[in-house]
């Protein structure tokens, strides 16, 4: 594909891409011939992000829901931090999320640090709280020895498939929403995919401040001897994407029901209908199958930057053989 004259970027195709309703998913950008000939380093890439974000990157993000930038000169966490900054999206503090992750540099965090043999099921980032990122970036600092992809799937298409296959379930889901329940210890448990303790979830060790921050999220807290039970909801499980004029499957239902499991949490109790009634296991399994059928999993390469519109795309993580280091940044 030929780049527009003078552009730093050009579109490319990958074998893993798929056409969804006529649009290549995800969109892929690589350095243009002009950019390669000029031999521009990191600063040239950052300048191009600033000058071409609105004209090149954002139309692709709006159309495809995700854009993979491959072959650009971002190699380390600090480079990625500068790249995120160059895009100019405001940072979203990670308050209320479940994943254990640590700050690396600036606005860059590790992605979910749960053990490599664990899969992380499909979810919209922080769909279980009212304040969630509009966009998220992932960066491959160290590519996996094997596995470890971050599969992505288009949310409106999942909604469409679920509505066709389970119309009564979707009708009840749209009417009642979901309640998410999670039990947190004080400190983080890196052996669990939802092992973030309440100190780091609410960025405080003070119970009263934690309660204030939970209340702002619309979350109820029930303190236990060694931790706290968080109750979120009822919260919508299907949202309306105003900018694209379509319904989206905006929830962490499958992730919670199948993956919110550790010493403190039983996943079947982690998520229910908004009226408190249990979710049917067969429909959860069927939804999991649809997510897998419709997803795209591009193997990571060192230096890859994946920009996801959290209003359009769910993501997950496959198990992997170390080493693997994927970093993340959340934006409003």
Tab-separated table of C-alpha atoms in Angstrom:
chain	number	residue	atom	x	y	z
A	1	UNK	CA	0.000	0.000	0.000
A	2	UNK	CA	1.411	3.379	-1.051
A	3	UNK	CA	1.761	6.114	1.554
A	4	UNK	CA	0.308	9.569	0.876
A	5	UNK	CA	3.020	11.915	-0.411
A	6	UNK	CA	5.194	13.181	2.418
A	7	UNK	CA	3.630	10.919	5.056
A	8	UNK	CA	5.789	9.184	7.650
A	9	UNK	CA	3.325	6.265	7.780
A	10	UNK	CA	1.935	3.775	5.326
A	11	UNK	CA	-0.660	1.059	5.720
A	12	UNK	CA	0.428	-2.558	5.584
A	13	UNK	CA	-1.233	-5.973	5.587
A	14	UNK	CA	-0.586	-8.902	7.913
A	15	UNK	CA	-1.725	-12.507	7.421
A	16	UNK	CA	-3.520	-12.448	10.800
A	17	UNK	CA	-5.738	-9.473	9.874
A	18	UNK	CA	-9.344	-10.170	9.012
A	19	UNK	CA	-11.970	-8.230	7.123
A	20	UNK	CA	-14.899	-7.340	9.378
A	21	UNK	CA	-17.769	-5.681	7.507
A	22	UNK	CA	-15.294	-4.677	4.793
A	23	UNK	CA	-12.691	-3.119	7.135
A	24	UNK	CA	-9.245	-4.618	7.791
A	25	UNK	CA	-8.919	-5.387	11.515
A	26	UNK	CA	-6.656	-4.250	13.038
A	27	UNK	CA	-5.293	-1.455	10.854
A	28	UNK	CA	-1.486	-1.697	10.526
A	29	UNK	CA	0.940	1.190	10.028
A	30	UNK	CA	4.633	0.837	9.142
A	31	UNK	CA	7.260	3.447	8.214
A	32	UNK	CA	6.746	4.839	4.702
A	33	UNK	CA	9.463	4.603	2.068
A	34	UNK	CA	10.132	8.321	2.620
A	35	UNK	CA	10.553	7.774	6.371
A	36	UNK	CA	12.871	4.816	5.805
A	37	UNK	CA	14.957	6.721	3.229
A	38	UNK	CA	15.254	9.705	5.582
A	39	UNK	CA	16.499	7.375	8.312
A	40	UNK	CA	14.631	9.310	10.993
A	41	UNK	CA	15.081	8.129	14.573
A	42	UNK	CA	12.784	8.333	17.568
A	43	UNK	CA	12.433	12.131	17.432
A	44	UNK	CA	11.300	12.007	13.797
A	45	UNK	CA	8.722	9.341	14.718
A	46	UNK	CA	7.417	11.451	17.618
A	47	UNK	CA	7.184	14.542	15.395
A	48	UNK	CA	5.238	12.491	12.842
A	49	UNK	CA	2.832	11.236	15.529
A	50	UNK	CA	2.128	14.834	16.564
A	51	UNK	CA	1.670	16.112	13.014
A	52	UNK	CA	-0.201	13.117	11.519
A	53	UNK	CA	-2.265	11.830	14.419
A	54	UNK	CA	-5.419	13.635	13.284
A	55	UNK	CA	-4.958	13.029	9.553
A	56	UNK	CA	-3.569	9.472	9.479
A	57	UNK	CA	-3.853	7.545	12.741
A	58	UNK	CA	-7.222	8.625	14.108
A	59	UNK	CA	-9.289	7.956	10.944
A	60	UNK	CA	-7.871	4.406	10.950
A	61	UNK	CA	-8.580	3.994	14.671
A	62	UNK	CA	-12.138	5.195	14.175
A	63	UNK	CA	-12.692	2.850	11.226
A	64	UNK	CA	-10.899	-0.259	12.491
A	65	UNK	CA	-11.035	0.130	16.304
A	66	UNK	CA	-7.351	-0.771	16.703
A	67	UNK	CA	-4.102	0.291	15.030
A	68	UNK	CA	-0.835	-1.635	15.214
A	69	UNK	CA	2.287	0.493	14.663
A	70	UNK	CA	5.154	-1.798	13.651
A	71	UNK	CA	8.772	-1.124	12.722
A	72	UNK	CA	9.116	2.275	14.396
A	73	UNK	CA	12.123	3.247	16.530
A	74	UNK	CA	10.575	2.834	19.990
A	75	UNK	CA	12.642	0.218	21.790
A	76	UNK	CA	12.444	0.835	25.532
A	77	UNK	CA	9.866	1.863	28.128
A	78	UNK	CA	11.069	5.483	28.097
A	79	UNK	CA	10.618	5.612	24.292
A	80	UNK	CA	7.086	4.273	24.664
A	81	UNK	CA	6.327	6.859	27.357
A	82	UNK	CA	7.422	9.629	24.974
A	83	UNK	CA	5.350	8.107	22.164
A	84	UNK	CA	2.188	8.007	24.320
A	85	UNK	CA	2.847	11.611	25.317
A	86	UNK	CA	3.235	12.597	21.647
A	87	UNK	CA	-0.264	11.283	20.901
A	88	UNK	CA	-1.545	13.910	23.314
A	89	UNK	CA	-4.353	11.959	24.996
A	90	UNK	CA	-4.822	12.823	28.703
A	91	UNK	CA	-3.718	10.118	31.146
A	92	UNK	CA	-6.324	8.103	33.071
A	93	UNK	CA	-5.229	7.099	36.605
A	94	UNK	CA	-5.637	3.351	37.237
A	95	UNK	CA	-8.208	3.569	40.064
A	96	UNK	CA	-10.662	0.689	40.498
A	97	UNK	CA	-9.038	-1.788	38.102
A	98	UNK	CA	-8.424	-5.409	39.128
A	99	UNK	CA	-5.095	-6.303	37.501
A	100	UNK	CA	-1.836	-6.266	39.443
A	101	UNK	CA	0.490	-3.859	37.602
A	102	UNK	CA	3.321	-1.523	38.525
A	103	UNK	CA	4.462	1.868	37.288
A	104	UNK	CA	7.544	1.662	35.058
A	105	UNK	CA	8.167	5.224	33.914
A	106	UNK	CA	5.966	8.300	33.500
A	107	UNK	CA	2.522	7.162	32.405
A	108	UNK	CA	3.661	3.633	31.522
A	109	UNK	CA	2.724	0.554	33.556
A	110	UNK	CA	3.317	-3.152	33.234
A	111	UNK	CA	0.395	-4.982	31.657
A	112	UNK	CA	-1.348	-7.550	33.897
A	113	UNK	CA	1.454	-9.295	35.808
A	114	UNK	CA	-0.385	-12.567	36.453
A	115	UNK	CA	1.611	-15.794	35.856
A	116	UNK	CA	2.496	-16.773	32.260
A	117	UNK	CA	0.539	-20.046	32.316
A	118	UNK	CA	-2.717	-18.146	32.930
A	119	UNK	CA	-4.893	-16.865	30.102
A	120	UNK	CA	-6.633	-13.540	30.681
A	121	UNK	CA	-10.149	-13.670	29.177
A	122	UNK	CA	-11.643	-11.018	26.893
A	123	UNK	CA	-12.719	-7.746	28.487
A	124	UNK	CA	-13.059	-4.041	27.859
A	125	UNK	CA	-10.509	-2.277	30.044
A	126	UNK	CA	-12.137	-1.393	33.404
A	127	UNK	CA	-15.655	-2.136	32.098
A	128	UNK	CA	-16.650	-2.971	35.681
A	129	UNK	CA	-16.299	0.664	36.839
A	130	UNK	CA	-17.955	3.846	35.496
A	131	UNK	CA	-14.667	5.678	34.781
A	132	UNK	CA	-12.763	3.689	32.169
A	133	UNK	CA	-10.161	4.588	29.549
A	134	UNK	CA	-11.322	5.685	26.096
A	135	UNK	CA	-8.051	4.502	24.587
A	136	UNK	CA	-5.243	2.207	25.656
A	137	UNK	CA	-1.774	1.553	24.362
A	138	UNK	CA	0.238	-1.654	24.587
A	139	UNK	CA	3.960	-1.837	23.821
A	140	UNK	CA	6.148	-4.885	23.298
A	141	UNK	CA	9.449	-4.278	25.078
A	142	UNK	CA	10.462	-7.966	25.110
A	143	UNK	CA	8.702	-10.282	22.671
A	144	UNK	CA	7.519	-13.648	24.038
A	145	UNK	CA	9.538	-16.795	23.439
A	146	UNK	CA	6.231	-18.326	22.355
A	147	UNK	CA	2.514	-17.478	22.712
A	148	UNK	CA	1.575	-14.402	24.702
A	149	UNK	CA	-0.472	-12.683	22.004
A	150	UNK	CA	-3.011	-10.017	22.966
A	151	UNK	CA	-6.068	-11.115	20.946
A	152	UNK	CA	-8.561	-8.380	20.060
A	153	UNK	CA	-12.180	-8.523	18.930
A	154	UNK	CA	-14.725	-5.941	17.770
A	155	UNK	CA	-17.330	-5.292	20.433
A	156	UNK	CA	-20.254	-4.341	18.180
A	157	UNK	CA	-19.793	-7.561	16.237
A	158	UNK	CA	-19.821	-9.628	19.443
A	159	UNK	CA	-23.074	-7.875	20.440
A	160	UNK	CA	-24.556	-8.674	17.034
A	161	UNK	CA	-23.601	-12.370	17.266
A	162	UNK	CA	-24.861	-12.662	20.866
A	163	UNK	CA	-28.177	-10.995	19.975
A	164	UNK	CA	-28.673	-13.486	17.136
A	165	UNK	CA	-27.765	-16.549	19.213
A	166	UNK	CA	-29.142	-15.643	22.668
A	167	UNK	CA	-31.860	-12.987	22.164
A	168	UNK	CA	-33.639	-13.560	25.507
A	169	UNK	CA	-30.384	-13.463	27.477
A	170	UNK	CA	-29.299	-10.235	25.769
A	171	UNK	CA	-32.724	-8.677	26.399
A	172	UNK	CA	-32.431	-9.422	30.140
A	173	UNK	CA	-28.813	-8.223	30.179
A	174	UNK	CA	-29.805	-4.909	28.582
A	175	UNK	CA	-32.657	-4.500	31.060
A	176	UNK	CA	-30.872	-5.512	34.286
A	177	UNK	CA	-27.160	-4.950	33.671
A	178	UNK	CA	-24.551	-6.749	35.777
A	179	UNK	CA	-23.240	-6.724	39.346
A	180	UNK	CA	-19.514	-7.398	39.827
A	181	UNK	CA	-18.256	-8.604	43.214
A	182	UNK	CA	-14.589	-8.972	44.123
A	183	UNK	CA	-12.815	-9.661	47.423
A	184	UNK	CA	-9.520	-7.786	47.853
A	185	UNK	CA	-6.687	-8.286	50.324
A	186	UNK	CA	-4.611	-5.372	51.575
A	187	UNK	CA	-1.551	-5.897	49.377
A	188	UNK	CA	-1.215	-7.116	45.789
A	189	UNK	CA	-1.172	-10.855	45.027
A	190	UNK	CA	0.957	-11.297	41.876
A	191	UNK	CA	-0.114	-14.963	41.590
A	192	UNK	CA	-3.680	-13.849	40.757
A	193	UNK	CA	-4.946	-12.181	37.545
A	194	UNK	CA	-7.224	-10.050	39.762
A	195	UNK	CA	-4.773	-9.814	42.635
A	196	UNK	CA	-4.712	-6.068	43.092
A	197	UNK	CA	-5.118	-5.284	46.785
A	198	UNK	CA	-7.260	-2.445	48.095
A	199	UNK	CA	-4.222	-0.286	48.942
A	200	UNK	CA	-3.230	-0.052	45.269
A	201	UNK	CA	-6.799	-0.259	43.907
A	202	UNK	CA	-7.729	2.942	45.740
A	203	UNK	CA	-4.169	4.376	45.965
A	204	UNK	CA	-4.371	4.729	49.764
A	205	UNK	CA	-3.919	2.772	53.012
A	206	UNK	CA	-6.647	4.786	54.738
A	207	UNK	CA	-10.033	3.022	54.844
A	208	UNK	CA	-12.020	6.267	54.917
A	209	UNK	CA	-10.221	7.595	51.811
A	210	UNK	CA	-10.784	4.215	50.120
A	211	UNK	CA	-14.497	4.537	50.912
A	212	UNK	CA	-14.615	8.048	49.417
A	213	UNK	CA	-12.903	6.860	46.226
A	214	UNK	CA	-15.129	3.792	45.997
A	215	UNK	CA	-18.226	5.982	46.425
A	216	UNK	CA	-17.092	8.159	43.500
A	217	UNK	CA	-17.008	4.987	41.383
A	218	UNK	CA	-20.462	3.996	42.658
A	219	UNK	CA	-18.867	1.013	44.411
A	220	UNK	CA	-19.999	-0.380	47.778
A	221	UNK	CA	-17.396	-1.684	50.241
A	222	UNK	CA	-17.898	-4.345	52.923
A	223	UNK	CA	-14.827	-4.598	55.170
A	224	UNK	CA	-13.628	-8.016	56.328
A	225	UNK	CA	-10.972	-8.995	58.859
A	226	UNK	CA	-8.143	-8.999	56.330
A	227	UNK	CA	-9.544	-7.138	53.347
A	228	UNK	CA	-12.679	-5.835	51.689
A	229	UNK	CA	-15.500	-7.025	49.434
A	230	UNK	CA	-16.251	-4.608	46.588
A	231	UNK	CA	-19.708	-4.577	44.994
A	232	UNK	CA	-20.148	-2.714	41.736
A	233	UNK	CA	-23.487	-2.284	40.045
A	234	UNK	CA	-25.943	-2.825	38.679
A	235	UNK	CA	-23.908	-1.409	35.799
A	236	UNK	CA	-24.796	-1.558	32.066
A	237	UNK	CA	-23.361	-4.518	30.165
A	238	UNK	CA	-24.298	-3.127	26.740
A	239	UNK	CA	-23.473	0.473	25.907
A	240	UNK	CA	-24.279	2.798	23.034
A	241	UNK	CA	-21.220	3.987	21.124
A	242	UNK	CA	-22.385	7.509	20.347
A	243	UNK	CA	-19.587	8.300	17.902
A	244	UNK	CA	-20.282	5.254	15.698
A	245	UNK	CA	-24.008	4.924	16.344
A	246	UNK	CA	-24.027	1.284	17.429
A	247	UNK	CA	-24.434	-0.963	20.475
A	248	UNK	CA	-21.333	-2.546	21.984
A	249	UNK	CA	-20.721	-5.572	24.220
A	250	UNK	CA	-19.156	-3.421	26.936
A	251	UNK	CA	-18.602	-5.744	29.871
A	252	UNK	CA	-16.207	-8.096	31.637
A	253	UNK	CA	-18.817	-10.844	31.990
A	254	UNK	CA	-16.815	-13.735	30.528
A	255	UNK	CA	-13.596	-12.520	32.161
A	256	UNK	CA	-15.213	-12.324	35.604
A	257	UNK	CA	-17.190	-15.566	35.325
A	258	UNK	CA	-14.276	-17.634	34.047
A	259	UNK	CA	-11.191	-15.795	35.269
A	260	UNK	CA	-11.834	-13.967	38.557
A	261	UNK	CA	-10.551	-16.919	40.516
A	262	UNK	CA	-8.061	-16.922	43.350
A	263	UNK	CA	-7.835	-17.790	47.050
A	264	UNK	CA	-10.428	-15.101	47.882
A	265	UNK	CA	-12.760	-15.201	44.887
A	266	UNK	CA	-15.190	-17.674	43.326
A	267	UNK	CA	-15.693	-16.600	39.691
A	268	UNK	CA	-19.299	-17.844	39.468
A	269	UNK	CA	-20.212	-15.433	42.284
A	270	UNK	CA	-18.054	-12.642	40.848
A	271	UNK	CA	-20.683	-11.552	38.319
A	272	UNK	CA	-24.481	-11.840	38.287
A	273	UNK	CA	-27.413	-10.200	36.568
A	274	UNK	CA	-28.275	-6.808	38.032
A	275	UNK	CA	-31.235	-8.360	39.899
A	276	UNK	CA	-28.818	-10.746	41.647
A	277	UNK	CA	-29.840	-13.855	39.693
A	278	UNK	CA	-27.028	-16.108	38.423
A	279	UNK	CA	-25.798	-16.045	34.836
A	280	UNK	CA	-26.395	-19.226	32.799
A	281	UNK	CA	-23.136	-21.163	32.394
A	282	UNK	CA	-24.008	-22.353	28.880
A	283	UNK	CA	-24.479	-18.785	27.614
A	284	UNK	CA	-21.180	-17.692	29.174
A	285	UNK	CA	-19.480	-20.610	27.411
A	286	UNK	CA	-21.215	-19.711	24.146
A	287	UNK	CA	-20.114	-16.083	24.467
A	288	UNK	CA	-16.541	-17.261	25.086
A	289	UNK	CA	-16.713	-19.281	21.864
A	290	UNK	CA	-17.973	-16.275	19.871
A	291	UNK	CA	-15.155	-14.108	21.251
A	292	UNK	CA	-12.558	-16.704	20.220
A	293	UNK	CA	-14.124	-17.232	16.778
A	294	UNK	CA	-14.164	-13.536	15.940
A	295	UNK	CA	-10.813	-12.465	17.424
A	296	UNK	CA	-7.507	-11.608	15.792
A	297	UNK	CA	-4.223	-12.514	17.482
A	298	UNK	CA	-1.103	-10.927	15.981
A	299	UNK	CA	2.172	-12.289	17.437
A	300	UNK	CA	4.122	-9.538	19.216
A	301	UNK	CA	7.339	-8.166	17.792
A	302	UNK	CA	9.753	-6.091	19.830
A	303	UNK	CA	8.886	-2.396	19.424
A	304	UNK	CA	5.229	-2.961	18.438
A	305	UNK	CA	2.774	-0.320	19.671
A	306	UNK	CA	-0.898	-1.326	19.673
A	307	UNK	CA	-3.438	1.492	20.053
A	308	UNK	CA	-6.922	0.287	21.018
A	309	UNK	CA	-10.178	2.231	21.103
A	310	UNK	CA	-11.705	0.860	24.316
A	311	UNK	CA	-15.177	1.834	23.021
A	312	UNK	CA	-14.765	-0.514	20.058
A	313	UNK	CA	-12.532	-3.443	21.025
A	314	UNK	CA	-12.202	-6.092	23.752
A	315	UNK	CA	-8.771	-7.609	24.426
A	316	UNK	CA	-7.340	-10.641	26.209
A	317	UNK	CA	-3.985	-12.354	26.782
A	318	UNK	CA	-2.859	-15.820	25.808
A	319	UNK	CA	-0.550	-17.885	27.986
A	320	UNK	CA	3.119	-17.702	27.045
A	321	UNK	CA	6.615	-18.987	27.537
A	322	UNK	CA	8.825	-16.289	29.095
A	323	UNK	CA	10.453	-13.943	28.597
A	324	UNK	CA	7.694	-11.465	27.678
A	325	UNK	CA	7.331	-7.847	28.727
A	326	UNK	CA	4.300	-5.921	27.511
A	327	UNK	CA	3.753	-2.404	28.843
A	328	UNK	CA	0.519	-0.417	28.892
A	329	UNK	CA	-0.777	3.122	29.175
A	330	UNK	CA	-4.387	4.178	29.787
A	331	UNK	CA	-5.858	7.382	28.347
A	332	UNK	CA	-9.068	9.361	28.765
